[in-house]
Amino acid sequence: MELNLRGSVALITGASQGIGAATAEAFAREGAHLVLSARQAEQLMSLAGRLKQAYGVETLVVPADLRSEAAVKHVVMAAYAQFGRIDVLFNNAGANRRGGPLELDDAAWQADQELRPLGYVRFCREVLPSMIAARRGVIVNNLGYAGRTVLEDYVAGSSAVGGLINFTKMLAEQVARHGVRVVGVHPGPIDTPRLAHWTEDELRRIVSTIPLGRLGRPEEVADLVVFLASERAAFITGACFLIDGGASRGIG
Ligand SMILES: NC(=O)c1ccc[n+]([C@@H]2O[C@H](COP(=O)([O-])OP(=O)(O)OC[C@H]3O[C@@H](n4cnc5c(N)ncnc54)[C@H](OP(=O)(O)O)[C@@H]3O)[C@@H](O)[C@H]2O)c1
């Protein structure tokens, strides 16, 4: 399937490892130029170097702690300075702490909110004016399945993502007439460094809730993101797609 992404510019947050790094590679394979951001500069540089060599794409690395508006603005400005535009934004950086509904204090809630939902909202705000002016652009928000399915011990992540599902739909409606699409992906448990948060026993229990009987691979999420960002998905906006091995129950 021809995705027609060659020469487009994709900005990926949380690109240093896991789903973000796999998505960077998937875009590079399609010939898209990359703007990669996260905190771990060395990992970003090494990924960028490898993808440039393997696929001949241009890369820009902007190391940043994305928990502030200033950092988000800095990344977007650097992208415009290098490429003059952003065609695709993959909002992916996330690191919600574990904890049940009564366990997190105000400071914990507030600290988590900076990266998500606020980081996602800030990136949208920064990239949209130029996407609207160009009448072209796609935003893909990574909204883990915890936003739709109750996960024990993960109230901050579930709450942030639940709100962002509504934000995604609302934004999609507002910008559709300007030629910009906004969509979401709902990954279930995916085999990334993030799973180190769970013990072996917890992981076994999580896998037992997945009808396909295994964890997802970051490359599988990446393929979905790249498809949604492509012209092949031109009639899709305001929708969020589960990629969870069947783990989410219910029809909502
Ligand atoms: N793995 C899963 O099972 C799963 C399921 C559903 C949803 N998700 C979501 O998918 C996204 C990616 O997760 P993953 O599994 O790939 O996890 P991961 O391997 O831990 O990657 C998280 C990424 O976010 C970046 N990040 C974290 N805090 C940051 C900060 N303050 N500023 C900038 N970047 C930051 C990390 O980079 P640095 O450390 O270099 O900053 C890293 O690149 C997250 O939003 C996660 O909640 C994951």
PDB file of C-alpha atoms and ligand atoms in Angstrom:
ATOM      1  CA  MET A   1       0.000   0.000   0.000  1.00  0.00           C
ATOM      2  CA  GLU A   2       1.503   3.362  -0.986  1.00  0.00           C
ATOM      3  CA  LEU A   3       1.235   5.722   1.989  1.00  0.00           C
ATOM      4  CA  ASN A   4       2.628   8.815   0.243  1.00  0.00           C
ATOM      5  CA  LEU A   5       4.514  10.000   3.304  1.00  0.00           C
ATOM      6  CA  ARG A   6       7.839  10.492   1.515  1.00  0.00           C
ATOM      7  CA  GLY A   7       9.244  13.950   2.201  1.00  0.00           C
ATOM      8  CA  SER A   8       6.708  14.809   4.899  1.00  0.00           C
ATOM      9  CA  VAL A   9       7.874  15.933   8.360  1.00  0.00           C
ATOM     10  CA  ALA A  10       6.847  13.969  11.455  1.00  0.00           C
ATOM     11  CA  LEU A  11       7.399  15.267  14.989  1.00  0.00           C
ATOM     12  CA  ILE A  12       7.457  12.454  17.544  1.00  0.00           C
ATOM     13  CA  THR A  13       7.520  13.038  21.289  1.00  0.00           C
ATOM     14  CA  GLY A  14       8.872  10.372  23.643  1.00  0.00           C
ATOM     15  CA  ALA A  15      11.009   9.132  20.758  1.00  0.00           C
ATOM     16  CA  SER A  16      13.985   7.877  22.754  1.00  0.00           C
ATOM     17  CA  GLN A  17      12.636   4.349  23.261  1.00  0.00           C
ATOM     18  CA  GLY A  18       9.578   2.114  23.161  1.00  0.00           C
ATOM     19  CA  ILE A  19       6.584   3.039  21.016  1.00  0.00           C
ATOM     20  CA  GLY A  20       8.020   6.450  20.075  1.00  0.00           C
ATOM     21  CA  ALA A  21      11.306   5.011  18.774  1.00  0.00           C
ATOM     22  CA  ALA A  22       9.477   2.280  16.839  1.00  0.00           C
ATOM     23  CA  THR A  23       7.174   4.893  15.306  1.00  0.00           C
ATOM     24  CA  ALA A  24      10.153   7.026  14.289  1.00  0.00           C
ATOM     25  CA  GLU A  25      11.556   4.027  12.430  1.00  0.00           C
ATOM     26  CA  ALA A  26       8.212   3.296  10.767  1.00  0.00           C
ATOM     27  CA  PHE A  27       7.968   6.893   9.491  1.00  0.00           C
ATOM     28  CA  ALA A  28      11.596   6.814   8.329  1.00  0.00           C
ATOM     29  CA  ARG A  29      10.918   3.602   6.399  1.00  0.00           C
ATOM     30  CA  GLU A  30       8.214   5.531   4.526  1.00  0.00           C
ATOM     31  CA  GLY A  31      10.684   8.314   3.732  1.00  0.00           C
ATOM     32  CA  ALA A  32       9.393  10.892   6.229  1.00  0.00           C
ATOM     33  CA  HIS A  33      11.827  13.344   7.831  1.00  0.00           C
ATOM     34  CA  LEU A  34      11.885  13.274  11.604  1.00  0.00           C
ATOM     35  CA  VAL A  35      11.868  15.619  14.578  1.00  0.00           C
ATOM     36  CA  LEU A  36      12.622  13.542  17.668  1.00  0.00           C
ATOM     37  CA  SER A  37      12.182  14.744  21.227  1.00  0.00           C
ATOM     38  CA  ALA A  38      12.510  13.268  24.743  1.00  0.00           C
ATOM     39  CA  ARG A  39      14.967  13.801  27.591  1.00  0.00           C
ATOM     40  CA  GLN A  40      17.626  11.174  26.819  1.00  0.00           C
ATOM     41  CA  ALA A  41      19.770  12.992  24.263  1.00  0.00           C
ATOM     42  CA  GLU A  42      22.194  10.159  23.596  1.00  0.00           C
ATOM     43  CA  GLN A  43      19.463   7.668  22.802  1.00  0.00           C
ATOM     44  CA  LEU A  44      17.812  10.159  20.481  1.00  0.00           C
ATOM     45  CA  MET A  45      21.079  10.918  18.692  1.00  0.00           C
ATOM     46  CA  SER A  46      21.884   7.281  18.194  1.00  0.00           C
ATOM     47  CA  LEU A  47      18.383   6.513  16.864  1.00  0.00           C
ATOM     48  CA  ALA A  48      18.507   9.525  14.540  1.00  0.00           C
ATOM     49  CA  GLY A  49      21.917   8.514  13.206  1.00  0.00           C
ATOM     50  CA  ARG A  50      20.792   4.957  12.547  1.00  0.00           C
ATOM     51  CA  LEU A  51      17.574   6.007  10.775  1.00  0.00           C
ATOM     52  CA  LYS A  52      19.335   8.617   8.660  1.00  0.00           C
ATOM     53  CA  GLN A  53      21.851   6.045   7.498  1.00  0.00           C
ATOM     54  CA  ALA A  54      19.302   3.273   6.915  1.00  0.00           C
ATOM     55  CA  TYR A  55      16.590   5.303   5.162  1.00  0.00           C
ATOM     56  CA  GLY A  56      18.287   8.500   3.931  1.00  0.00           C
ATOM     57  CA  VAL A  57      15.857  10.784   5.778  1.00  0.00           C
ATOM     58  CA  GLU A  58      16.693  14.063   7.500  1.00  0.00           C
ATOM     59  CA  THR A  59      16.509  14.082  11.269  1.00  0.00           C
ATOM     60  CA  LEU A  60      16.420  16.754  13.937  1.00  0.00           C
ATOM     61  CA  VAL A  61      16.972  15.845  17.579  1.00  0.00           C
ATOM     62  CA  VAL A  62      15.633  18.246  20.203  1.00  0.00           C
ATOM     63  CA  PRO A  63      16.289  16.884  23.688  1.00  0.00           C
ATOM     64  CA  ALA A  64      13.830  18.353  26.188  1.00  0.00           C
ATOM     65  CA  ASP A  65      11.914  17.666  29.338  1.00  0.00           C
ATOM     66  CA  LEU A  66       8.442  18.223  27.916  1.00  0.00           C
ATOM     67  CA  ARG A  67       6.758  19.110  31.210  1.00  0.00           C
ATOM     68  CA  SER A  68       6.594  22.824  30.476  1.00  0.00           C
ATOM     69  CA  GLU A  69       5.080  25.121  27.885  1.00  0.00           C
ATOM     70  CA  ALA A  70       8.487  26.665  27.215  1.00  0.00           C
ATOM     71  CA  ALA A  71       9.969  23.269  26.335  1.00  0.00           C
ATOM     72  CA  VAL A  72       7.114  22.445  23.968  1.00  0.00           C
ATOM     73  CA  LYS A  73       7.465  25.814  22.219  1.00  0.00           C
ATOM     74  CA  HIS A  74      11.223  25.275  21.939  1.00  0.00           C
ATOM     75  CA  VAL A  75      10.782  21.889  20.208  1.00  0.00           C
ATOM     76  CA  VAL A  76       8.205  23.204  17.750  1.00  0.00           C
ATOM     77  CA  MET A  77      10.246  26.308  16.928  1.00  0.00           C
ATOM     78  CA  ALA A  78      13.332  24.170  16.302  1.00  0.00           C
ATOM     79  CA  ALA A  79      11.292  21.990  13.939  1.00  0.00           C
ATOM     80  CA  TYR A  80      10.031  25.015  11.975  1.00  0.00           C
ATOM     81  CA  ALA A  81      13.548  26.468  11.847  1.00  0.00           C
ATOM     82  CA  GLN A  82      14.908  23.273  10.287  1.00  0.00           C
ATOM     83  CA  PHE A  83      12.040  22.102   8.083  1.00  0.00           C
ATOM     84  CA  GLY A  84       9.640  25.049   7.767  1.00  0.00           C
ATOM     85  CA  ARG A  85       6.645  22.855   8.560  1.00  0.00           C
ATOM     86  CA  ILE A  86       5.291  19.921  10.558  1.00  0.00           C
ATOM     87  CA  ASP A  87       2.972  17.551   8.692  1.00  0.00           C
ATOM     88  CA  VAL A  88       2.461  14.969  11.416  1.00  0.00           C
ATOM     89  CA  LEU A  89       2.527  15.264  15.195  1.00  0.00           C
ATOM     90  CA  PHE A  90       2.650  12.054  17.226  1.00  0.00           C
ATOM     91  CA  ASN A  91       1.883  13.001  20.841  1.00  0.00           C
ATOM     92  CA  ASN A  92       3.380  10.068  22.694  1.00  0.00           C
ATOM     93  CA  ALA A  93       5.586  11.141  25.627  1.00  0.00           C
ATOM     94  CA  GLY A  94       3.988   9.796  28.763  1.00  0.00           C
ATOM     95  CA  ALA A  95       5.080   8.563  32.138  1.00  0.00           C
ATOM     96  CA  ASN A  96       2.147   8.548  34.527  1.00  0.00           C
ATOM     97  CA  ARG A  97       3.001   7.192  37.931  1.00  0.00           C
ATOM     98  CA  ARG A  98       1.246   4.211  39.455  1.00  0.00           C
ATOM     99  CA  GLY A  99      -1.268   4.655  42.247  1.00  0.00           C
ATOM    100  CA  GLY A 100      -4.919   4.059  43.071  1.00  0.00           C
ATOM    101  CA  PRO A 101      -7.672   6.694  43.406  1.00  0.00           C
ATOM    102  CA  LEU A 102      -6.933   7.448  47.061  1.00  0.00           C
ATOM    103  CA  GLU A 103      -3.176   7.137  46.959  1.00  0.00           C
ATOM    104  CA  LEU A 104      -1.970  10.166  45.026  1.00  0.00           C
ATOM    105  CA  ASP A 105      -1.723  13.558  46.700  1.00  0.00           C
ATOM    106  CA  ASP A 106      -2.157  16.940  45.016  1.00  0.00           C
ATOM    107  CA  ALA A 107       1.533  17.261  44.232  1.00  0.00           C
ATOM    108  CA  ALA A 108       1.576  13.896  42.440  1.00  0.00           C
ATOM    109  CA  TRP A 109      -1.545  14.709  40.408  1.00  0.00           C
ATOM    110  CA  GLN A 110      -0.234  18.124  39.449  1.00  0.00           C
ATOM    111  CA  ALA A 111       3.219  16.886  38.502  1.00  0.00           C
ATOM    112  CA  ASP A 112       1.737  14.218  36.223  1.00  0.00           C
ATOM    113  CA  GLN A 113      -0.608  16.652  34.499  1.00  0.00           C
ATOM    114  CA  GLU A 114       2.293  18.655  33.066  1.00  0.00           C
ATOM    115  CA  LEU A 115       3.332  15.922  30.644  1.00  0.00           C
ATOM    116  CA  ARG A 116      -0.147  14.543  30.070  1.00  0.00           C
ATOM    117  CA  PRO A 117      -2.651  15.939  29.383  1.00  0.00           C
ATOM    118  CA  LEU A 118      -1.005  19.377  29.263  1.00  0.00           C
ATOM    119  CA  GLY A 119       1.959  18.351  27.096  1.00  0.00           C
ATOM    120  CA  TYR A 120      -0.380  16.929  24.450  1.00  0.00           C
ATOM    121  CA  VAL A 121      -2.606  20.006  24.529  1.00  0.00           C
ATOM    122  CA  ARG A 122       0.373  22.365  24.287  1.00  0.00           C
ATOM    123  CA  PHE A 123       1.844  20.535  21.289  1.00  0.00           C
ATOM    124  CA  CYS A 124      -1.513  20.696  19.511  1.00  0.00           C
ATOM    125  CA  ARG A 125      -1.774  24.416  20.219  1.00  0.00           C
ATOM    126  CA  GLU A 126       1.720  25.048  18.867  1.00  0.00           C
ATOM    127  CA  VAL A 127       1.485  23.047  15.636  1.00  0.00           C
ATOM    128  CA  LEU A 128      -2.099  23.774  14.614  1.00  0.00           C
ATOM    129  CA  PRO A 129      -1.816  27.365  13.364  1.00  0.00           C
ATOM    130  CA  SER A 130       0.656  26.386  10.654  1.00  0.00           C
ATOM    131  CA  MET A 131      -1.196  23.148   9.816  1.00  0.00           C
ATOM    132  CA  ILE A 132      -4.395  25.163   9.414  1.00  0.00           C
ATOM    133  CA  ALA A 133      -2.627  27.743   7.247  1.00  0.00           C
ATOM    134  CA  ALA A 134      -1.236  24.950   5.065  1.00  0.00           C
ATOM    135  CA  ARG A 135      -4.617  23.142   5.041  1.00  0.00           C
ATOM    136  CA  ARG A 136      -2.676  19.981   5.742  1.00  0.00           C
ATOM    137  CA  GLY A 137      -1.678  18.017   8.826  1.00  0.00           C
ATOM    138  CA  VAL A 138      -2.434  15.064  11.059  1.00  0.00           C
ATOM    139  CA  ILE A 139      -2.204  14.773  14.824  1.00  0.00           C
ATOM    140  CA  VAL A 140      -2.102  11.294  16.327  1.00  0.00           C
ATOM    141  CA  ASN A 141      -2.522  11.113  20.092  1.00  0.00           C
ATOM    142  CA  ASN A 142      -1.296   8.049  21.955  1.00  0.00           C
ATOM    143  CA  LEU A 143      -4.132   7.376  24.406  1.00  0.00           C
ATOM    144  CA  GLY A 144      -3.467   4.097  26.212  1.00  0.00           C
ATOM    145  CA  TYR A 145      -6.358   1.696  26.632  1.00  0.00           C
ATOM    146  CA  ALA A 146      -6.376   2.617  30.336  1.00  0.00           C
ATOM    147  CA  GLY A 147      -8.484   5.589  29.246  1.00  0.00           C
ATOM    148  CA  ARG A 148     -11.288   3.163  28.377  1.00  0.00           C
ATOM    149  CA  THR A 149     -10.689   0.194  30.651  1.00  0.00           C
ATOM    150  CA  VAL A 150     -10.274   0.288  34.405  1.00  0.00           C
ATOM    151  CA  LEU A 151      -6.713  -0.678  35.284  1.00  0.00           C
ATOM    152  CA  GLU A 152      -5.942  -1.319  38.891  1.00  0.00           C
ATOM    153  CA  ASP A 153      -3.405   1.080  40.310  1.00  0.00           C
ATOM    154  CA  TYR A 154      -3.216   3.520  37.405  1.00  0.00           C
ATOM    155  CA  VAL A 155      -5.658   6.298  38.192  1.00  0.00           C
ATOM    156  CA  ALA A 156      -3.519   9.213  36.989  1.00  0.00           C
ATOM    157  CA  GLY A 157      -2.883   7.678  33.568  1.00  0.00           C
ATOM    158  CA  SER A 158      -6.496   6.555  33.134  1.00  0.00           C
ATOM    159  CA  SER A 159      -7.832   9.977  34.063  1.00  0.00           C
ATOM    160  CA  ALA A 160      -5.439  11.909  31.848  1.00  0.00           C
ATOM    161  CA  VAL A 161      -6.126   9.719  28.855  1.00  0.00           C
ATOM    162  CA  GLY A 162      -9.892   9.629  29.424  1.00  0.00           C
ATOM    163  CA  GLY A 163      -9.936  13.415  29.197  1.00  0.00           C
ATOM    164  CA  LEU A 164      -7.693  13.401  26.144  1.00  0.00           C
ATOM    165  CA  ILE A 165     -10.102  11.130  24.289  1.00  0.00           C
ATOM    166  CA  ASN A 166     -12.701  13.892  24.549  1.00  0.00           C
ATOM    167  CA  PHE A 167     -10.104  16.511  23.666  1.00  0.00           C
ATOM    168  CA  THR A 168      -9.171  14.525  20.544  1.00  0.00           C
ATOM    169  CA  LYS A 169     -12.774  14.324  19.363  1.00  0.00           C
ATOM    170  CA  MET A 170     -13.468  17.975  20.099  1.00  0.00           C
ATOM    171  CA  LEU A 171     -10.330  19.196  18.370  1.00  0.00           C
ATOM    172  CA  ALA A 172     -10.998  16.963  15.372  1.00  0.00           C
ATOM    173  CA  GLU A 173     -14.397  18.587  14.907  1.00  0.00           C
ATOM    174  CA  GLN A 174     -12.977  22.086  15.123  1.00  0.00           C
ATOM    175  CA  VAL A 175     -10.131  21.667  12.663  1.00  0.00           C
ATOM    176  CA  ALA A 176     -11.674  19.278  10.120  1.00  0.00           C
ATOM    177  CA  ARG A 177     -12.867  22.127   7.911  1.00  0.00           C
ATOM    178  CA  HIS A 178      -9.283  23.386   7.740  1.00  0.00           C
ATOM    179  CA  GLY A 179      -8.019  20.131   6.249  1.00  0.00           C
ATOM    180  CA  VAL A 180      -6.427  18.856   9.459  1.00  0.00           C
ATOM    181  CA  ARG A 181      -7.201  15.459  11.019  1.00  0.00           C
ATOM    182  CA  VAL A 182      -6.896  14.460  14.692  1.00  0.00           C
ATOM    183  CA  VAL A 183      -7.024  10.806  15.707  1.00  0.00           C
ATOM    184  CA  GLY A 184      -6.030   8.566  18.589  1.00  0.00           C
ATOM    185  CA  VAL A 185      -4.588   5.133  19.176  1.00  0.00           C
ATOM    186  CA  HIS A 186      -5.331   3.068  22.288  1.00  0.00           C
ATOM    187  CA  PRO A 187      -2.459   0.638  22.817  1.00  0.00           C
ATOM    188  CA  GLY A 188      -2.999  -2.169  25.295  1.00  0.00           C
ATOM    189  CA  PRO A 189      -0.014  -3.687  27.098  1.00  0.00           C
ATOM    190  CA  ILE A 190       2.974  -3.245  24.792  1.00  0.00           C
ATOM    191  CA  ASP A 191       6.401  -4.732  25.363  1.00  0.00           C
ATOM    192  CA  THR A 192       8.500  -1.611  26.049  1.00  0.00           C
ATOM    193  CA  PRO A 193      10.836  -0.474  28.855  1.00  0.00           C
ATOM    194  CA  ARG A 194       7.764   0.992  30.529  1.00  0.00           C
ATOM    195  CA  LEU A 195       6.644  -2.481  31.583  1.00  0.00           C
ATOM    196  CA  ALA A 196       9.504  -2.550  34.092  1.00  0.00           C
ATOM    197  CA  HIS A 197       6.967  -0.814  36.369  1.00  0.00           C
ATOM    198  CA  TRP A 198       5.180  -4.144  36.790  1.00  0.00           C
ATOM    199  CA  THR A 199       6.418  -7.234  38.611  1.00  0.00           C
ATOM    200  CA  GLU A 200       6.650 -10.596  36.817  1.00  0.00           C
ATOM    201  CA  ASP A 201       3.488 -11.742  38.594  1.00  0.00           C
ATOM    202  CA  GLU A 202       1.596  -8.603  37.625  1.00  0.00           C
ATOM    203  CA  LEU A 203       2.703  -8.988  34.027  1.00  0.00           C
ATOM    204  CA  ARG A 204       1.525 -12.597  33.935  1.00  0.00           C
ATOM    205  CA  ARG A 205      -1.848 -11.439  35.249  1.00  0.00           C
ATOM    206  CA  ILE A 206      -2.007  -8.664  32.641  1.00  0.00           C
ATOM    207  CA  VAL A 207      -1.181 -11.063  29.807  1.00  0.00           C
ATOM    208  CA  SER A 208      -3.887 -13.429  31.047  1.00  0.00           C
ATOM    209  CA  THR A 209      -6.429 -10.662  30.327  1.00  0.00           C
ATOM    210  CA  ILE A 210      -5.376 -10.408  26.669  1.00  0.00           C
ATOM    211  CA  PRO A 211      -7.384 -12.722  24.401  1.00  0.00           C
ATOM    212  CA  LEU A 212      -4.513 -12.936  21.897  1.00  0.00           C
ATOM    213  CA  GLY A 213      -2.368 -14.226  24.764  1.00  0.00           C
ATOM    214  CA  ARG A 214       0.694 -11.995  24.422  1.00  0.00           C
ATOM    215  CA  LEU A 215       1.971  -8.454  24.811  1.00  0.00           C
ATOM    216  CA  GLY A 216       1.841  -6.166  21.798  1.00  0.00           C
ATOM    217  CA  ARG A 217       5.013  -5.086  20.018  1.00  0.00           C
ATOM    218  CA  PRO A 218       5.886  -1.375  19.671  1.00  0.00           C
ATOM    219  CA  GLU A 219       6.250  -1.898  15.899  1.00  0.00           C
ATOM    220  CA  GLU A 220       2.599  -2.962  15.730  1.00  0.00           C
ATOM    221  CA  VAL A 221       1.482   0.334  17.277  1.00  0.00           C
ATOM    222  CA  ALA A 222       3.884   2.191  14.988  1.00  0.00           C
ATOM    223  CA  ASP A 223       2.321   0.660  11.863  1.00  0.00           C
ATOM    224  CA  LEU A 224      -1.132   1.811  12.969  1.00  0.00           C
ATOM    225  CA  VAL A 225       0.114   5.343  13.680  1.00  0.00           C
ATOM    226  CA  VAL A 226       1.801   5.608  10.280  1.00  0.00           C
ATOM    227  CA  PHE A 227      -1.299   4.349   8.488  1.00  0.00           C
ATOM    228  CA  LEU A 228      -3.514   6.867  10.331  1.00  0.00           C
ATOM    229  CA  ALA A 229      -1.101   9.676   9.456  1.00  0.00           C
ATOM    230  CA  SER A 230      -1.177   8.761   5.776  1.00  0.00           C
ATOM    231  CA  GLU A 231      -3.484   9.708   2.912  1.00  0.00           C
ATOM    232  CA  ARG A 232      -4.893   6.172   3.049  1.00  0.00           C
ATOM    233  CA  ALA A 233      -6.724   7.321   6.207  1.00  0.00           C
ATOM    234  CA  ALA A 234      -7.976  10.586   4.679  1.00  0.00           C
ATOM    235  CA  PHE A 235     -11.600   9.959   5.721  1.00  0.00           C
ATOM    236  CA  ILE A 236     -10.719   9.202   9.353  1.00  0.00           C
ATOM    237  CA  THR A 237     -10.833  11.906  12.001  1.00  0.00           C
ATOM    238  CA  GLY A 238     -12.068  12.180  15.576  1.00  0.00           C
ATOM    239  CA  ALA A 239     -11.748   8.416  15.973  1.00  0.00           C
ATOM    240  CA  CYS A 240      -9.564   6.399  18.325  1.00  0.00           C
ATOM    241  CA  PHE A 241      -8.407   2.870  17.570  1.00  0.00           C
ATOM    242  CA  LEU A 242      -7.773   0.031  19.990  1.00  0.00           C
ATOM    243  CA  ILE A 243      -4.647  -2.014  19.460  1.00  0.00           C
ATOM    244  CA  ASP A 244      -4.724  -4.233  22.509  1.00  0.00           C
ATOM    245  CA  GLY A 245      -4.986  -7.883  21.505  1.00  0.00           C
ATOM    246  CA  GLY A 246      -8.661  -7.758  22.465  1.00  0.00           C
ATOM    247  CA  ALA A 247      -7.979  -6.770  26.090  1.00  0.00           C
ATOM    248  CA  SER A 248     -10.574  -3.974  26.305  1.00  0.00           C
ATOM    249  CA  ARG A 249     -13.974  -5.306  27.136  1.00  0.00           C
ATOM    250  CA  GLY A 250     -17.294  -3.688  26.270  1.00  0.00           C
ATOM    251  CA  ILE A 251     -18.325  -1.849  23.142  1.00  0.00           C
ATOM    252  CA  GLY A 252     -17.693   1.757  24.238  1.00  0.00           C
TER     253      GLY A 252
HETATM  254  N1  LIG B   1       3.806   0.152  26.978  1.00  0.00           N
HETATM  255  C1  LIG B   1       2.518   0.088  27.203  1.00  0.00           C
HETATM  256  O1  LIG B   1       1.999  -0.962  27.621  1.00  0.00           O
HETATM  257  C2  LIG B   1       1.619   1.273  26.931  1.00  0.00           C
HETATM  258  C3  LIG B   1       0.243   1.033  26.842  1.00  0.00           C
HETATM  259  C4  LIG B   1      -0.598   2.092  26.577  1.00  0.00           C
HETATM  260  C5  LIG B   1      -0.086   3.366  26.418  1.00  0.00           C
HETATM  261  N2  LIG B   1       1.252   3.554  26.543  1.00  0.00           N
HETATM  262  C6  LIG B   1       1.706   4.947  26.373  1.00  0.00           C
HETATM  263  O2  LIG B   1       2.557   5.006  25.254  1.00  0.00           O
HETATM  264  C7  LIG B   1       3.505   6.072  25.432  1.00  0.00           C
HETATM  265  C8  LIG B   1       4.881   5.521  25.182  1.00  0.00           C
HETATM  266  O3  LIG B   1       5.084   4.518  26.144  1.00  0.00           O
HETATM  267  P1  LIG B   1       6.175   3.369  26.027  1.00  0.00           P
HETATM  268  O4  LIG B   1       5.525   2.118  26.430  1.00  0.00           O
HETATM  269  O5  LIG B   1       6.905   3.481  24.755  1.00  0.00           O
HETATM  270  O6  LIG B   1       7.045   3.815  27.285  1.00  0.00           O
HETATM  271  P2  LIG B   1       8.574   4.150  27.485  1.00  0.00           P
HETATM  272  O7  LIG B   1       9.410   3.113  26.820  1.00  0.00           O
HETATM  273  O8  LIG B   1       8.734   4.400  28.935  1.00  0.00           O
HETATM  274  O9  LIG B   1       8.725   5.522  26.672  1.00  0.00           O
HETATM  275  C9  LIG B   1       8.209   6.718  27.168  1.00  0.00           C
HETATM  276  C10 LIG B   1       8.783   7.848  26.366  1.00  0.00           C
HETATM  277  O10 LIG B   1       8.316   9.073  26.922  1.00  0.00           O
HETATM  278  C11 LIG B   1       9.446   9.910  27.164  1.00  0.00           C
HETATM  279  N3  LIG B   1       9.245  10.775  28.313  1.00  0.00           N
HETATM  280  C12 LIG B   1       8.888  10.427  29.568  1.00  0.00           C
HETATM  281  N4  LIG B   1       8.876  11.511  30.377  1.00  0.00           N
HETATM  282  C13 LIG B   1       9.255  12.565  29.597  1.00  0.00           C
HETATM  283  C14 LIG B   1       9.451  13.947  29.852  1.00  0.00           C
HETATM  284  N5  LIG B   1       9.252  14.493  31.068  1.00  0.00           N
HETATM  285  N6  LIG B   1       9.833  14.731  28.818  1.00  0.00           N
HETATM  286  C15 LIG B   1      10.041  14.206  27.585  1.00  0.00           C
HETATM  287  N7  LIG B   1       9.865  12.917  27.288  1.00  0.00           N
HETATM  288  C16 LIG B   1       9.485  12.099  28.291  1.00  0.00           C
HETATM  289  C17 LIG B   1      10.606   8.944  27.417  1.00  0.00           C
HETATM  290  O11 LIG B   1      11.827   9.524  27.058  1.00  0.00           O
HETATM  291  P3  LIG B   1      12.945  10.081  28.072  1.00  0.00           P
HETATM  292  O12 LIG B   1      13.012   9.151  29.236  1.00  0.00           O
HETATM  293  O13 LIG B   1      14.158  10.072  27.198  1.00  0.00           O
HETATM  294  O14 LIG B   1      12.498  11.449  28.430  1.00  0.00           O
HETATM  295  C18 LIG B   1      10.290   7.841  26.411  1.00  0.00           C
HETATM  296  O15 LIG B   1      10.832   8.146  25.153  1.00  0.00           O
HETATM  297  C19 LIG B   1       3.287   6.603  26.843  1.00  0.00           C
HETATM  298  O16 LIG B   1       2.477   7.755  26.765  1.00  0.00           O
HETATM  299  C20 LIG B   1       2.545   5.468  27.534  1.00  0.00           C
HETATM  300  O17 LIG B   1       1.743   5.917  28.590  1.00  0.00           O
HETATM  301  C21 LIG B   1       2.120   2.548  26.774  1.00  0.00           C
END
